mmCIF file of C-alpha atoms in Angstrom:
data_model
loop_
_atom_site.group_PDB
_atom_site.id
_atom_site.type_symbol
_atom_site.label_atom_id
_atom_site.label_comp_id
_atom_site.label_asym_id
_atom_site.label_seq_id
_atom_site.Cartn_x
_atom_site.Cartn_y
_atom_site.Cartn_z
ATOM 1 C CA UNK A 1 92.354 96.714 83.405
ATOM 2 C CA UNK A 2 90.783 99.928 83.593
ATOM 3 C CA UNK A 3 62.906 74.025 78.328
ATOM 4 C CA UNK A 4 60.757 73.256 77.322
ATOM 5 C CA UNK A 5 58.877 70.943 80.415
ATOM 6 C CA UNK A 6 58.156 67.604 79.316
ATOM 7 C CA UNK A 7 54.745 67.108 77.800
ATOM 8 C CA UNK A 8 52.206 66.403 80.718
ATOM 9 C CA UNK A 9 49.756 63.671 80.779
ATOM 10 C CA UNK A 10 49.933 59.859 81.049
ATOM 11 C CA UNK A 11 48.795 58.857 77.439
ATOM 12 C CA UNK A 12 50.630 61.741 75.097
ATOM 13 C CA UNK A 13 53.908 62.449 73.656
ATOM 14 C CA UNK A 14 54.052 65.231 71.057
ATOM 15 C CA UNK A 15 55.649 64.081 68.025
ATOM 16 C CA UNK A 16 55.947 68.189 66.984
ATOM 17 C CA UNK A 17 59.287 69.208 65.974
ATOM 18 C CA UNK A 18 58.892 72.579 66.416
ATOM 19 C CA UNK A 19 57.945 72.220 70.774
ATOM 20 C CA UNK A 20 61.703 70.674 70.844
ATOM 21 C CA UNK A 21 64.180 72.876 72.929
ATOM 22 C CA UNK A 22 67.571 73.110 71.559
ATOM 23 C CA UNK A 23 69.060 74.671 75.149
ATOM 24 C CA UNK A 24 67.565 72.007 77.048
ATOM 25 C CA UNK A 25 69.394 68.818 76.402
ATOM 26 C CA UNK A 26 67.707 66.380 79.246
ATOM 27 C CA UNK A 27 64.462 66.658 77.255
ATOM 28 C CA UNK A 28 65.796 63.362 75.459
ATOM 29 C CA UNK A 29 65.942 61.541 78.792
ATOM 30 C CA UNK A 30 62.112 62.905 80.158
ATOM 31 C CA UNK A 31 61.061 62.132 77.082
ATOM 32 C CA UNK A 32 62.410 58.902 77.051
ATOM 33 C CA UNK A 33 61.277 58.323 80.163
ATOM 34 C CA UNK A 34 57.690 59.357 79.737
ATOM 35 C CA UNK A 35 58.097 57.351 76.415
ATOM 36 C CA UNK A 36 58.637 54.309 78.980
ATOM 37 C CA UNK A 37 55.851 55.012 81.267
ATOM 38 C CA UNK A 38 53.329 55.304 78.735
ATOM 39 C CA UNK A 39 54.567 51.658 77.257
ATOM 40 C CA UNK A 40 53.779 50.609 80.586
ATOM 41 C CA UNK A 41 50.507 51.837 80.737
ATOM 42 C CA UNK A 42 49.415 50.929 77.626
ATOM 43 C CA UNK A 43 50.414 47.384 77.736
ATOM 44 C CA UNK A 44 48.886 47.227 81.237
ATOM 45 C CA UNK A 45 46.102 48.262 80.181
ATOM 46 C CA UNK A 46 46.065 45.459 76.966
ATOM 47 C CA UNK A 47 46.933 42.578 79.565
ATOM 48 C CA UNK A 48 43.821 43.738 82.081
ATOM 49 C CA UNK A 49 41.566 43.380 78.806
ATOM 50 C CA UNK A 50 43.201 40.040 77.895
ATOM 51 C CA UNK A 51 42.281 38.700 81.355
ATOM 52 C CA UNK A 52 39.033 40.153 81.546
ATOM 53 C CA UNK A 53 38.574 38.802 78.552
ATOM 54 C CA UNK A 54 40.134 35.203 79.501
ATOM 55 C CA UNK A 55 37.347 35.163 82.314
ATOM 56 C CA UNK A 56 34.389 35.915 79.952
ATOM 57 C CA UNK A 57 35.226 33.066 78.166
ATOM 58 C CA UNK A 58 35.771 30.673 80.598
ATOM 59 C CA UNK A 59 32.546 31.599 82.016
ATOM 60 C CA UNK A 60 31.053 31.034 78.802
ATOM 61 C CA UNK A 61 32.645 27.669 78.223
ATOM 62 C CA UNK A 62 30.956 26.868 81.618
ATOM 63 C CA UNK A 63 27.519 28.233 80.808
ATOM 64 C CA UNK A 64 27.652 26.324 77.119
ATOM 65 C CA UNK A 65 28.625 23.129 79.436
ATOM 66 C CA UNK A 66 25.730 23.061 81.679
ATOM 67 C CA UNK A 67 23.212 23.779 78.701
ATOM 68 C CA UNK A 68 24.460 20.584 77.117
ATOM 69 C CA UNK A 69 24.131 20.050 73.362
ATOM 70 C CA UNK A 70 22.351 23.715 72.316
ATOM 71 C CA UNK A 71 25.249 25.421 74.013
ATOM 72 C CA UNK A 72 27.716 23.177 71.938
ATOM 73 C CA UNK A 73 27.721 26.127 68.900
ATOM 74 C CA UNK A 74 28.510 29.205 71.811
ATOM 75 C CA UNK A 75 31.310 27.177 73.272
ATOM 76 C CA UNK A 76 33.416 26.833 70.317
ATOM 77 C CA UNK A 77 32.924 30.819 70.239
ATOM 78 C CA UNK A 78 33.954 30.872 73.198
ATOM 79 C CA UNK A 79 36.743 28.581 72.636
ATOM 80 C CA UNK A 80 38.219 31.223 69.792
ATOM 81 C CA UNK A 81 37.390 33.779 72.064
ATOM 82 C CA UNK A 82 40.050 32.449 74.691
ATOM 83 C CA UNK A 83 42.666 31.319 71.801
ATOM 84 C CA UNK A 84 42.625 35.014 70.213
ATOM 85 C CA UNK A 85 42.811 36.385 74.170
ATOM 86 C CA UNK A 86 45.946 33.805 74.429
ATOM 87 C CA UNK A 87 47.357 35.694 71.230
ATOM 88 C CA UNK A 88 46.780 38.835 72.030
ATOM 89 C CA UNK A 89 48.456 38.368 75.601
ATOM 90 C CA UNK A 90 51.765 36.595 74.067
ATOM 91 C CA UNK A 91 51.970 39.809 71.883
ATOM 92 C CA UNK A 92 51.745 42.195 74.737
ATOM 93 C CA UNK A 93 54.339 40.049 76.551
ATOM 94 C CA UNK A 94 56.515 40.380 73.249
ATOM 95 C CA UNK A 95 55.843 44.024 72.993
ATOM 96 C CA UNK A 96 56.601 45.060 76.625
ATOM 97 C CA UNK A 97 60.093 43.100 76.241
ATOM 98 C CA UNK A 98 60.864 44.938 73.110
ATOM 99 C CA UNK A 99 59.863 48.104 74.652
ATOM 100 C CA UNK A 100 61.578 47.883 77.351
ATOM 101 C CA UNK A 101 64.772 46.866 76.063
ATOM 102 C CA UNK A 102 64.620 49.614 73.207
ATOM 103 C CA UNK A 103 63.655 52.194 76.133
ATOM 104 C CA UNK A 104 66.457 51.641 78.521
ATOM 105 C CA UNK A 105 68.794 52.102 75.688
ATOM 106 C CA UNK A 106 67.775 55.197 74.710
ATOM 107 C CA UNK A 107 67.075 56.607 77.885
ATOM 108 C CA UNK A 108 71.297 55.333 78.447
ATOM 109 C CA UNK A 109 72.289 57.183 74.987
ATOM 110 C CA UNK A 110 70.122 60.480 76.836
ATOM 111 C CA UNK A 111 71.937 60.476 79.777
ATOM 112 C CA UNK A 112 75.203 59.590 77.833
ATOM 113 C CA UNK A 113 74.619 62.646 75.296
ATOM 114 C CA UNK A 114 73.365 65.100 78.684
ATOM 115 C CA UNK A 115 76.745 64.183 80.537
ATOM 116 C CA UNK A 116 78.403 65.168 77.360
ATOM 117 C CA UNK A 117 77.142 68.419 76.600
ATOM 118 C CA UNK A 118 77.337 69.263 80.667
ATOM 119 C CA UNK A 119 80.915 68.307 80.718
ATOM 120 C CA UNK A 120 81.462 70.364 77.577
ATOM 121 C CA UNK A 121 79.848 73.331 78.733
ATOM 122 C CA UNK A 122 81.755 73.198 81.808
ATOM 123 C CA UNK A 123 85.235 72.887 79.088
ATOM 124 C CA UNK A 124 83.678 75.990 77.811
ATOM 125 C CA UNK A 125 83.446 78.018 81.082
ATOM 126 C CA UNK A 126 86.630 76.538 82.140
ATOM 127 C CA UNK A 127 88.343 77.996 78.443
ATOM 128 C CA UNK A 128 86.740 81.067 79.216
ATOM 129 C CA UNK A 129 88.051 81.721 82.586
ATOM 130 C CA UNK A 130 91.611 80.953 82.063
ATOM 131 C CA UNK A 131 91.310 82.990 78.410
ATOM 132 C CA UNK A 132 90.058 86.102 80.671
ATOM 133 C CA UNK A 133 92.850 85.906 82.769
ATOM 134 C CA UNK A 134 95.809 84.811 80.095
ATOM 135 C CA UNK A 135 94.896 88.178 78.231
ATOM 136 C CA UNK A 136 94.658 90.424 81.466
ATOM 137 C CA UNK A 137 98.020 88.993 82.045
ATOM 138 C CA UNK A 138 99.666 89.586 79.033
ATOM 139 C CA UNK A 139 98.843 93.284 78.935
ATOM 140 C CA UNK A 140 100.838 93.052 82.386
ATOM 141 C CA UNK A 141 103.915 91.917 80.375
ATOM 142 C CA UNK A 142 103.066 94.593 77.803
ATOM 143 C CA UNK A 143 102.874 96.978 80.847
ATOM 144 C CA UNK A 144 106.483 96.194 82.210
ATOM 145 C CA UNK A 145 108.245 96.098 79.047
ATOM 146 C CA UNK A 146 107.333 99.712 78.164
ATOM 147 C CA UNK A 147 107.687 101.385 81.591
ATOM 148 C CA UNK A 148 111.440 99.444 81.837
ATOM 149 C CA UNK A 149 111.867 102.541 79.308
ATOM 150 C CA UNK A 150 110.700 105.623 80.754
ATOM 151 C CA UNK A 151 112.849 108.013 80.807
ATOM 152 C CA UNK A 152 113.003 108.912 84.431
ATOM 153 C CA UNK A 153 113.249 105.078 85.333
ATOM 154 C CA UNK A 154 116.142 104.977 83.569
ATOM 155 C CA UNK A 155 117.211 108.179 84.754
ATOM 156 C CA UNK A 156 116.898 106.740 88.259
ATOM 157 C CA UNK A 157 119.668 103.851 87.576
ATOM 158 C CA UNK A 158 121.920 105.744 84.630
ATOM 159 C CA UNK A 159 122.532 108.811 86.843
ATOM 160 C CA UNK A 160 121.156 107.525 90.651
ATOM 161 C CA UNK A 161 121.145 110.174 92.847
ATOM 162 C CA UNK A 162 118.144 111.916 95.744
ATOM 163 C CA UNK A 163 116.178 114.153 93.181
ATOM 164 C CA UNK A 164 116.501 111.104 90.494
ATOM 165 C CA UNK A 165 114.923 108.584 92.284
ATOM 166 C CA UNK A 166 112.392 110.894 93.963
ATOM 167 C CA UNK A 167 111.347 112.126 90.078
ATOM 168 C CA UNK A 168 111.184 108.430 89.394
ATOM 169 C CA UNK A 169 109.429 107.592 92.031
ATOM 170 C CA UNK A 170 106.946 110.590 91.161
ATOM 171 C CA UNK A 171 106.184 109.281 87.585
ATOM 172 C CA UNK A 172 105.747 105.749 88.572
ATOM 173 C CA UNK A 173 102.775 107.485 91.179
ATOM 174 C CA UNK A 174 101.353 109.141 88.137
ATOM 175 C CA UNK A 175 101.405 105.537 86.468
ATOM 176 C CA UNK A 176 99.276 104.169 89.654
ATOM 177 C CA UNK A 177 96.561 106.480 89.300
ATOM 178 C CA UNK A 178 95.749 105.671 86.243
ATOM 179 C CA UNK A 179 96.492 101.271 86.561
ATOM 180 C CA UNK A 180 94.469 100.634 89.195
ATOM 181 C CA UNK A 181 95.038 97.143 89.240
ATOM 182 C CA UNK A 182 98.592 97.171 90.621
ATOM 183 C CA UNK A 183 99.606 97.360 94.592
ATOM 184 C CA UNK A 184 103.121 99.136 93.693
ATOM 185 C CA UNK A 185 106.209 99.668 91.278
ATOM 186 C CA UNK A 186 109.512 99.101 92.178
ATOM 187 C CA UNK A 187 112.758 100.460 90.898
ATOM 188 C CA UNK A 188 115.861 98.136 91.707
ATOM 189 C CA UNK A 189 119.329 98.677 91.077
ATOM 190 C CA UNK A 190 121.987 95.974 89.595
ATOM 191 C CA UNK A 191 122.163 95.029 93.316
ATOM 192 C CA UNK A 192 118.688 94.147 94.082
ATOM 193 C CA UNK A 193 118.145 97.204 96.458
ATOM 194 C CA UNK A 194 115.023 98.668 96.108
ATOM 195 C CA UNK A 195 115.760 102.724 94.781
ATOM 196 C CA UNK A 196 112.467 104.263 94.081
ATOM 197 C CA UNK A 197 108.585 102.794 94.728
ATOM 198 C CA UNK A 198 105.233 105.217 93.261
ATOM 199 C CA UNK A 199 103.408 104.157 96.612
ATOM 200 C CA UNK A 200 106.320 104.974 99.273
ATOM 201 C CA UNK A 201 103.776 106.531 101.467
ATOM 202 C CA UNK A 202 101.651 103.366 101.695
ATOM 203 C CA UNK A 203 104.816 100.562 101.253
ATOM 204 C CA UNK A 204 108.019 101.938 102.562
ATOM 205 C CA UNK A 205 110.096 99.605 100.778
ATOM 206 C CA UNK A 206 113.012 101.763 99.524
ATOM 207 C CA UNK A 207 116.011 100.085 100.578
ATOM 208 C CA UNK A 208 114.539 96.298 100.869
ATOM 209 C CA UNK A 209 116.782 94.077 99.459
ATOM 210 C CA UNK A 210 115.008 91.617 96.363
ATOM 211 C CA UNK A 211 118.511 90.170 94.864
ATOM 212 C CA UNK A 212 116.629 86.784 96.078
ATOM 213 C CA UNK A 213 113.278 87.002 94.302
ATOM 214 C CA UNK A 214 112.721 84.808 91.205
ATOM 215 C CA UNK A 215 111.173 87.584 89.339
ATOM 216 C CA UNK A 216 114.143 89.628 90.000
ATOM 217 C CA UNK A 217 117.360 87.238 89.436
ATOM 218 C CA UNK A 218 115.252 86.123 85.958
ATOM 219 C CA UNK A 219 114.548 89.285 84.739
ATOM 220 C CA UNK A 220 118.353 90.603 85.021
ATOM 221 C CA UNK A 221 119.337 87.567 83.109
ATOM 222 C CA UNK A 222 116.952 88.388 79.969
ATOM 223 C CA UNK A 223 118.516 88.485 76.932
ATOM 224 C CA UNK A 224 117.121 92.004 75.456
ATOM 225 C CA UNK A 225 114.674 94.721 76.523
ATOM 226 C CA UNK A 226 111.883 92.460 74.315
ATOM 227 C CA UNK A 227 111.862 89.947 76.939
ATOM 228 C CA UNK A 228 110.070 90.257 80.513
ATOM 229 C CA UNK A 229 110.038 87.798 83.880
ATOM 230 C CA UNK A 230 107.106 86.320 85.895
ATOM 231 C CA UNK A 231 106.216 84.698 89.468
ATOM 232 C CA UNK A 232 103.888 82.887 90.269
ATOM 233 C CA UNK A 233 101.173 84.447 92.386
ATOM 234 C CA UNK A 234 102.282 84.465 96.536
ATOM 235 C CA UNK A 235 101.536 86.562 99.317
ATOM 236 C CA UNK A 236 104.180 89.822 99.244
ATOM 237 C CA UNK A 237 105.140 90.247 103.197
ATOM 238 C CA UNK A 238 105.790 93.997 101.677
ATOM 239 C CA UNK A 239 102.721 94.441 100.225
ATOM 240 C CA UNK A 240 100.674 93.923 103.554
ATOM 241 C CA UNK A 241 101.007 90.200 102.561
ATOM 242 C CA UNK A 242 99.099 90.946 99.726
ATOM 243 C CA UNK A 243 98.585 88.209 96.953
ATOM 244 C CA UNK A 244 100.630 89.292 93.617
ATOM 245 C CA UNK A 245 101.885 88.600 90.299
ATOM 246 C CA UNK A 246 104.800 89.855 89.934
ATOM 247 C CA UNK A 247 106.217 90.682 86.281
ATOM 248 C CA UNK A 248 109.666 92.230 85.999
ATOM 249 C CA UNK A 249 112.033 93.344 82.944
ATOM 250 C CA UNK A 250 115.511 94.719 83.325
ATOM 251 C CA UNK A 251 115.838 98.468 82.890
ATOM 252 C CA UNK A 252 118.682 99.097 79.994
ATOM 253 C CA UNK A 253 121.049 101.906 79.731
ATOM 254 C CA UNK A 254 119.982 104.115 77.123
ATOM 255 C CA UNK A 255 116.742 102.338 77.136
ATOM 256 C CA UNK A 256 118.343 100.469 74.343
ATOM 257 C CA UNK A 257 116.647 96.953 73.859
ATOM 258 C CA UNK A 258 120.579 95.925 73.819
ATOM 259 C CA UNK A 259 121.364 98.133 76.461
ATOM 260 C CA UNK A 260 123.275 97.043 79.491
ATOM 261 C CA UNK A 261 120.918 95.561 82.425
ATOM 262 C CA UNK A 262 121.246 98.465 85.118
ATOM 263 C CA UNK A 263 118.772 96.990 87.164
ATOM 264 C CA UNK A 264 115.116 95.970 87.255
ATOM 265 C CA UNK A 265 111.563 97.401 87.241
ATOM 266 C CA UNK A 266 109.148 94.913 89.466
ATOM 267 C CA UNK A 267 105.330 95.614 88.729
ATOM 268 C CA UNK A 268 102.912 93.883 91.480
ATOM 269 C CA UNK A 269 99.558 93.118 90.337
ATOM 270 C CA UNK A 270 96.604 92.792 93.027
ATOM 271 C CA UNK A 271 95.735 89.627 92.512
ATOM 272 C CA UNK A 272 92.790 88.696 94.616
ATOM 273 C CA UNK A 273 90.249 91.576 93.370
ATOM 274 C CA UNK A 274 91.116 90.715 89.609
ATOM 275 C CA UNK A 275 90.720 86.942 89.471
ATOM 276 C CA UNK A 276 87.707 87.127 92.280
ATOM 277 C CA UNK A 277 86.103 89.292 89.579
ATOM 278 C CA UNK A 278 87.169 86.540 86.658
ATOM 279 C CA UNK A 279 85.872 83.308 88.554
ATOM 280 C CA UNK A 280 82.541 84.928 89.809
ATOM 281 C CA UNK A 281 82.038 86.439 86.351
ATOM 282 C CA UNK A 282 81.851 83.123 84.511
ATOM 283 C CA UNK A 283 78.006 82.691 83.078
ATOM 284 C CA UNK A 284 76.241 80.369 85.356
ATOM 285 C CA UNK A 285 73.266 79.722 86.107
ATOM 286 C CA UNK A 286 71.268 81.023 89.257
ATOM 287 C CA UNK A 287 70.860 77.162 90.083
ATOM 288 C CA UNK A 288 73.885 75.982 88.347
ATOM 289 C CA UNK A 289 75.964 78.795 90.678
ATOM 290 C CA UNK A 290 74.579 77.010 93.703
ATOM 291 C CA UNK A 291 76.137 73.686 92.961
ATOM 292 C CA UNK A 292 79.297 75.084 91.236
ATOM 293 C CA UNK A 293 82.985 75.365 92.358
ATOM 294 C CA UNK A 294 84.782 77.582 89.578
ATOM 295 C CA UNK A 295 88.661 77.708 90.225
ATOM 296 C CA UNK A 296 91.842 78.906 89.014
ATOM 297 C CA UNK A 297 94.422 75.986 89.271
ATOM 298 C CA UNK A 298 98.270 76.701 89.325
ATOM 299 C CA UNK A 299 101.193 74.055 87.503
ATOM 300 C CA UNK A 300 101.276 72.635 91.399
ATOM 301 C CA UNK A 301 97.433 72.725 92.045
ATOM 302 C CA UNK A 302 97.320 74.926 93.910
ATOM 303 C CA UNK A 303 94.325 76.877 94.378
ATOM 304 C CA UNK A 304 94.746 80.107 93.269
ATOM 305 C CA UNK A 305 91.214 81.642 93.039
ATOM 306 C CA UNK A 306 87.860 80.102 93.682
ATOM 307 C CA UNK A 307 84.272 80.720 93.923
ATOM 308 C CA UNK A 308 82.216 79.128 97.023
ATOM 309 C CA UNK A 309 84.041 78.414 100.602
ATOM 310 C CA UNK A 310 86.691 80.891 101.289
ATOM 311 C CA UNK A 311 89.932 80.009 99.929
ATOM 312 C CA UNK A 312 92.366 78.490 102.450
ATOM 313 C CA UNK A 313 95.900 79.541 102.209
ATOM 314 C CA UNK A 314 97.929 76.506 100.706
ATOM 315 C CA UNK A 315 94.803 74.915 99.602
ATOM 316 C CA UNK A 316 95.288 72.459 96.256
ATOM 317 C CA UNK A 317 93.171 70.432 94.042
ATOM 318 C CA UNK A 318 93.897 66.818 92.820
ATOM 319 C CA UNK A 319 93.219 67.706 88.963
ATOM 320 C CA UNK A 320 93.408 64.376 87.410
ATOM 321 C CA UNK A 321 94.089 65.856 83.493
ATOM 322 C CA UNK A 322 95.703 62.201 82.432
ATOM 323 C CA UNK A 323 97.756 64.737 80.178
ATOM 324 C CA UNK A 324 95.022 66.302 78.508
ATOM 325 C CA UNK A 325 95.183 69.600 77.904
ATOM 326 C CA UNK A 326 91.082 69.731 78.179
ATOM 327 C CA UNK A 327 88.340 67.392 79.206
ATOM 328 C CA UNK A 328 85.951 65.972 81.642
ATOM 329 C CA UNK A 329 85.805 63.454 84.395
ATOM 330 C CA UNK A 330 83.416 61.564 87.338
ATOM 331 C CA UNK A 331 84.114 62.440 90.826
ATOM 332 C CA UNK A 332 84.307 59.189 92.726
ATOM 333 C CA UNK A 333 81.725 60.994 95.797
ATOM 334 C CA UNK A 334 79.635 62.643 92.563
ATOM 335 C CA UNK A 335 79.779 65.533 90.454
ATOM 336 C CA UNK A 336 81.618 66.681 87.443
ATOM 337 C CA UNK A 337 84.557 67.518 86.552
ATOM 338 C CA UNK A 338 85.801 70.024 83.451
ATOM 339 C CA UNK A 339 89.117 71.868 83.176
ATOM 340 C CA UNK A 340 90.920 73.604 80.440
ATOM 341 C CA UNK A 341 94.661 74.307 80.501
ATOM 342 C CA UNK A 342 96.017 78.281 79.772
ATOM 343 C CA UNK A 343 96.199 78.345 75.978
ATOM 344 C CA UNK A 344 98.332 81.416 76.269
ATOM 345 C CA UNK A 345 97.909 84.802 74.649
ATOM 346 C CA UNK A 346 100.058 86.684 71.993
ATOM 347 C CA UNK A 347 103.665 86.590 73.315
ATOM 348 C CA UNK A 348 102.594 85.531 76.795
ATOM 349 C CA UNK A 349 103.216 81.602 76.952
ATOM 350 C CA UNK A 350 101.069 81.740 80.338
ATOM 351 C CA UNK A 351 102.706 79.663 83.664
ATOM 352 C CA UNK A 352 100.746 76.217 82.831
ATOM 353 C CA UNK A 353 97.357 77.335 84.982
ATOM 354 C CA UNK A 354 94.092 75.591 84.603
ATOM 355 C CA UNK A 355 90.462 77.239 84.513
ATOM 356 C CA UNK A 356 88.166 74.327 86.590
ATOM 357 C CA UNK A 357 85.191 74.002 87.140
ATOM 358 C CA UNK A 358 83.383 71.298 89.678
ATOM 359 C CA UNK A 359 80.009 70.700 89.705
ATOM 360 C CA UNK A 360 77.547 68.480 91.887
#
């Protein structure tokens, strides 16, 4: 695999179109809020008048009270005064209720239509992720398939013998210098015996008996030379204990598609560097990164790469998908969660894996 900040000041809102910022979808809910505030203000503001106003004519009541008869004309002025300050106070009332209501909704719909495009974005990332990985893999199968029919693989199992599986062993070291991404290639006969490896000098395996490994048993029972076996990824005690996924397909006398199963080639990707390089390559943030788990889920839930605290062997993750193939959901303690399930990739169905991504 060789934002617009939210308009400042307590009595303005921009009503301009063109200051709205598509990539920053919480502007609905600080502008709702400021929206809010300034209501506040504003009809603060109106009831202070109202009172002050209230007083003035009260006083003036008073005044046209003590004056007798010549203040008789001022007091009923004064009278209107207070009725129209009644008014005016009974419609700020009205207003601030209306207001109020109409503003908690839409700052609800804000934070409703934020959690929605959060939790799709992190759908997105999660697609992304298990997409990256899905087509790495399936030029693995691709890989396995064609080397099954090298000439000196087969070679090594039609006519075994010392300088057979030493030539074979030869051109699968050639095929390691140039596909960095694999730990080792192994030749096994009908038996399960390990014939030829390219990296005997680094994994003395020849001899090491595989008759027991999944990959192997399923890849001697394939059908024809188009069809290939996989493992899930585990920790190779012959491979340093290395983490691998192993893809296998059953070498063929004559190299024939229909030819005879003489045995099996076993190809064992390095898994850690690969998908350490997928999960910490998915487009985050500097400040999103911080607060961000991305992940690598198997069929089980098991966690088999990950971003943030080092990954503990045997560690899972209780994915709640409900049977979704894609989606969202709350964390009870906080935080979101999005996942997307391996769509697969050309001929490679993938094993059920799940990009995720958690974020507080």
């Amino acid at each position: 695999m060789n934002a617009l900040s939210a308009p400042t000041g307590a009595d303005r809102v921009s009503g301009n179109a063109s200051e709205l910022d598509a990539t920053d979808p919480e502007q609905i809910v600080r502008l709702s809020e400021q929206v809010g505030r300034i209501s506040r203000e504003k009809i603060a503001a109106i009831q202070s008048i109202t009172g002050r106003t209230r007083m003035l004519a009260l006083n003036a009541l008073i005044e046209s009270a003590r004056v007798g008869e010549l203040g008789r004309g001022f007091a009923v002025v004064a009278d209107e005064v207070k009725g129209v300050s009644g008014e005016i106070a009974a419609l700020a009332d009205a207003l601030e209720a209306e207001l109020s209501s109409k503003t908690i909704l839409l700052e609800t719909i804000g934070r409703q239509v934020v959690d929605h495009l959060k939790g799709q974005r992190l759908v997105d990332l999660a697609l992304n992720a298990i997409e990256l990985i899905d087509r790495n893999l399936y030029e693995r199968t691709c890989d396995v398939r064609w080397w099954a029919t090298d000439s000196a693989v087969v070679d090594c199992l039609q006519a075994p013998g010392e300088a057979a599986a030493a030539h074979a062993g030869h051109r699968l070291g050639v095929i390691l210098s140039a596909y960095t991404v694999y730990l080792d290639l192994w030749i096994c006969d009908a038996g399960g015996r390990v014939v030829a490896n390219g990296r005997p000098d680094r994994y003395r395996v020849a001899g090491t008996d595989v008759s027991g490994e999944p990959w192997f048993r399923d890849a001697m029972r394939t059908a024809t030379g188009d069809d290939y076996a996989v493992a899930d990824i585990a920790s190779n005690a012959q491979l340093a204990g290395r983490p691998v996924a192993s893809y296998a397909a059953a070498i063929r006398e004559d190299a024939r598609l229909d030819g005879r199963p003489l045995g099996v080639l076993g190809i064992h990707f390095d898994w850690g560097p690969q998908a350490d390089a997928i999960v910490r390559g998915v487009r985050l943030s500097e400040a999103e990164r911080a607060r961000t788990r991305v992940m690598l889920v198997d069929a089980r839930n098991r966690v088999i790469a990950g971003t943030g605290t080092g990954l503990a062997a045997g560690e899972t993750f209780d994915l709640k998908t409900d049977g979704r193939a894609s989606g969202t959901y709350r964390l009870a303690g906080g935080g979101t969660v999005g996942f997307h399930r391996t769509p697969g990739y050309e001929t490679y169905a993938g094993l059920g894996w799940y990009g995720v991504l958690v974020q507080t």
